[in-house]
Amino acid sequence: MNKTIVITGAGGVLGGTLARALAKEGYKIAVIDLKKEAADNIANEINSSGGNAIGVEANVLEKESLESAKRIINNSLGSCDILINGAGGNHPLGTTSNPYFQESDLANSTSGFKTFFDLDPAGIKFVFDLNFIGTLLPTQIFAKDMIGKKGCSIINISSMNAFTPLTKIPAYSGAKAAVSNFTQWLAVHFSKVGIRVNALAPGFFLTDQNRTLLTNSDGSLTQRGNQIIEQTPMGKFGEPDDLIGTTLWLCSEGSNFVTGIVVPIDGGFSAYSGV
Ligand code: NAD
């Protein structure tokens, strides 16, 4: 195996898990993250278990930063064969306090309580930029390496919210819907040059990003955590390792005729009507 995989946001929980798993399969891994230390930690871990990785600091929202990362990666690992756009996330400023609007909310509105009318455009923009622009820009930079090569592909990270929006998080839901839509658009656009484009749609994974939303300090489930488990036929949260099999498949020749799909990895959440 002489392929190089670039993973953005790979200093985080899910990207880091994919980086370790793909390195074990023999891929060379460029671990990109805004946080240099987080990227280096994952790369060091991979290298000390016999893999080949480098940690690179870059901001997925800045073209120059990505271009400079690309130069470093090309010099030490060669050109990019596979790009995994893993950087993404939500922001409290794009989130309402309650799932449903009540007339009394307006009168009761105190500082910190957010109705739909209080949503901050800056918060919405942050979330749209991070998830959508943060997928588009790295693709513009790294997909150039894939032109004229064989066996190249791009994997984006969408979410359950993209199929049906979750309450309280309109910005994140809309931004991930844009990621799914872009995955299909790009799959068609790149179909004549042999670059496949697919996405993972993880269900609910207990990570630092959502731990306080889904669990109380004693480890018991919050009301929202309970709702999610009840809506998940398999009756549990996913483990980061649950993303590995689908990712290996989408990176490999086994999925040579697969492009433009968004794969739910969700314990049946998206298939279940609730009844
Ligand atoms: P995480 O917060 O652990 O990791 C995200 C990483 O992205 C962090 O290391 C962070 O430093 C990095 N990052 C943030 N902004 C960046 C920027 N501008 N440039 C470069 N790097 C940046 O999150 P995670 O749970 O591992 O999520 C990874 C992806 O999976 C995200 O797109 C997230 O939206 C998506 N996702 C997560 C879940 C879940 O349950 N955790 C579910 C569905 C989708």
Short mmCIF file of N, CA, C and O in Angstrom, two decimals, residues 131 157-166 169-184 199-204 262-264 269-270:
data_model
loop_
_atom_site.label_atom_id
_atom_site.label_comp_id
_atom_site.label_asym_id
_atom_site.label_seq_id
_atom_site.Cartn_x
_atom_site.Cartn_y
_atom_site.Cartn_z
N ASN A 131 -18.60 23.53 8.81
CA ASN A 131 -19.00 22.25 8.23
C ASN A 131 -19.00 22.26 6.70
O ASN A 131 -18.53 21.30 6.08
N ILE A 157 -18.00 14.01 6.13
CA ILE A 157 -18.73 13.57 7.32
C ILE A 157 -20.01 14.39 7.44
O ILE A 157 -19.97 15.59 7.74
N SER A 158 -21.13 13.72 7.16
CA SER A 158 -22.43 14.36 7.33
C SER A 158 -22.97 13.98 8.71
O SER A 158 -22.19 13.80 9.66
N SER A 159 -24.27 13.83 8.84
CA SER A 159 -24.86 13.53 10.15
C SER A 159 -26.30 13.10 9.97
O SER A 159 -26.90 13.34 8.92
N MET A 160 -26.88 12.53 11.01
CA MET A 160 -28.32 12.21 11.03
C MET A 160 -29.17 13.45 10.75
O MET A 160 -30.22 13.39 10.12
N ASN A 161 -28.68 14.60 11.25
CA ASN A 161 -29.43 15.87 11.11
C ASN A 161 -29.67 16.24 9.65
O ASN A 161 -30.55 17.03 9.35
N ALA A 162 -28.85 15.69 8.77
CA ALA A 162 -28.96 16.03 7.36
C ALA A 162 -30.22 15.42 6.75
O ALA A 162 -30.79 15.96 5.81
N PHE A 163 -30.66 14.25 7.28
CA PHE A 163 -31.86 13.58 6.74
C PHE A 163 -33.11 14.24 7.30
O PHE A 163 -34.03 14.57 6.56
N THR A 164 -33.16 14.40 8.60
CA THR A 164 -34.28 15.06 9.29
C THR A 164 -33.67 15.92 10.38
O THR A 164 -32.88 15.40 11.18
N PRO A 165 -33.98 17.22 10.41
CA PRO A 165 -33.30 18.07 11.39
C PRO A 165 -33.64 17.69 12.83
O PRO A 165 -34.78 17.34 13.12
N LEU A 166 -32.66 17.75 13.69
CA LEU A 166 -32.91 17.54 15.12
C LEU A 166 -33.40 18.85 15.73
O LEU A 166 -33.00 19.93 15.27
N ILE A 169 -31.09 22.53 16.94
CA ILE A 169 -29.81 22.82 16.25
C ILE A 169 -30.00 23.07 14.75
O ILE A 169 -29.52 22.31 13.91
N PRO A 170 -30.71 24.19 14.43
CA PRO A 170 -31.00 24.45 13.01
C PRO A 170 -29.75 24.71 12.17
O PRO A 170 -29.69 24.30 11.01
N ALA A 171 -28.75 25.34 12.77
CA ALA A 171 -27.55 25.66 11.98
C ALA A 171 -26.79 24.38 11.63
O ALA A 171 -26.43 24.15 10.47
N TYR A 172 -26.58 23.54 12.63
CA TYR A 172 -25.83 22.29 12.42
C TYR A 172 -26.59 21.39 11.44
O TYR A 172 -26.00 20.79 10.53
N SER A 173 -27.92 21.31 11.61
CA SER A 173 -28.72 20.46 10.71
C SER A 173 -28.62 20.96 9.27
O SER A 173 -28.40 20.16 8.35
N GLY A 174 -28.77 22.27 9.08
CA GLY A 174 -28.71 22.84 7.73
C GLY A 174 -27.33 22.68 7.12
O GLY A 174 -27.19 22.37 5.93
N ALA A 175 -26.30 22.87 7.95
CA ALA A 175 -24.93 22.78 7.44
C ALA A 175 -24.61 21.34 7.02
O ALA A 175 -23.96 21.11 5.99
N LYS A 176 -25.07 20.36 7.79
CA LYS A 176 -24.80 18.97 7.43
C LYS A 176 -25.64 18.54 6.21
O LYS A 176 -25.19 17.72 5.41
N ALA A 177 -26.86 19.11 6.08
CA ALA A 177 -27.64 18.85 4.87
C ALA A 177 -26.87 19.37 3.65
O ALA A 177 -26.85 18.73 2.59
N ALA A 178 -26.21 20.51 3.83
CA ALA A 178 -25.39 21.07 2.74
C ALA A 178 -24.22 20.13 2.42
O ALA A 178 -23.87 19.95 1.25
N VAL A 179 -23.65 19.52 3.44
CA VAL A 179 -22.52 18.59 3.21
C VAL A 179 -23.00 17.37 2.41
O VAL A 179 -22.34 16.93 1.47
N SER A 180 -24.19 16.83 2.77
CA SER A 180 -24.73 15.67 2.02
C SER A 180 -25.01 16.06 0.57
O SER A 180 -24.69 15.31 -0.36
N ASN A 181 -25.62 17.22 0.39
CA ASN A 181 -25.96 17.70 -0.95
C ASN A 181 -24.69 17.90 -1.79
O ASN A 181 -24.61 17.48 -2.95
N PHE A 182 -23.68 18.49 -1.17
CA PHE A 182 -22.39 18.74 -1.85
C PHE A 182 -21.72 17.42 -2.23
O PHE A 182 -21.08 17.30 -3.28
N THR A 183 -21.88 16.41 -1.36
CA THR A 183 -21.29 15.09 -1.63
C THR A 183 -21.86 14.54 -2.95
O THR A 183 -21.12 14.03 -3.80
N GLN A 184 -23.16 14.67 -3.13
CA GLN A 184 -23.79 14.20 -4.38
C GLN A 184 -23.34 15.06 -5.57
O GLN A 184 -23.03 14.54 -6.64
N ALA A 199 -20.07 9.99 1.64
CA ALA A 199 -20.07 10.56 3.00
C ALA A 199 -20.53 9.52 4.01
O ALA A 199 -21.30 8.60 3.69
N LEU A 200 -20.05 9.70 5.25
CA LEU A 200 -20.57 8.93 6.38
C LEU A 200 -21.61 9.81 7.06
O LEU A 200 -21.41 11.02 7.17
N ALA A 201 -22.69 9.22 7.52
CA ALA A 201 -23.64 9.96 8.37
C ALA A 201 -23.70 9.24 9.72
O ALA A 201 -24.52 8.35 9.91
N PRO A 202 -22.78 9.63 10.62
CA PRO A 202 -22.78 8.96 11.93
C PRO A 202 -24.06 9.30 12.68
O PRO A 202 -24.58 10.40 12.57
N GLY A 203 -24.57 8.32 13.41
CA GLY A 203 -25.70 8.57 14.30
C GLY A 203 -25.17 9.26 15.54
O GLY A 203 -24.45 10.25 15.44
N PHE A 204 -25.43 8.69 16.70
CA PHE A 204 -25.07 9.37 17.94
C PHE A 204 -23.94 8.63 18.63
O PHE A 204 -24.06 7.46 18.99
N VAL A 262 -24.48 8.63 0.91
CA VAL A 262 -24.30 9.08 2.29
C VAL A 262 -24.73 7.90 3.15
O VAL A 262 -25.90 7.52 3.15
N VAL A 263 -23.78 7.27 3.84
CA VAL A 263 -24.07 6.01 4.54
C VAL A 263 -24.42 6.27 6.01
O VAL A 263 -23.57 6.74 6.78
N PRO A 264 -25.67 5.96 6.41
CA PRO A 264 -26.01 6.11 7.82
C PRO A 264 -25.30 5.03 8.65
O PRO A 264 -25.31 3.86 8.26
N PHE A 269 -31.36 4.38 13.57
CA PHE A 269 -32.07 5.63 13.91
C PHE A 269 -32.84 6.20 12.72
O PHE A 269 -34.02 6.54 12.84
N SER A 270 -32.18 6.28 11.55
CA SER A 270 -32.82 6.95 10.41
C SER A 270 -33.88 6.07 9.74
O SER A 270 -34.68 6.56 8.94
#
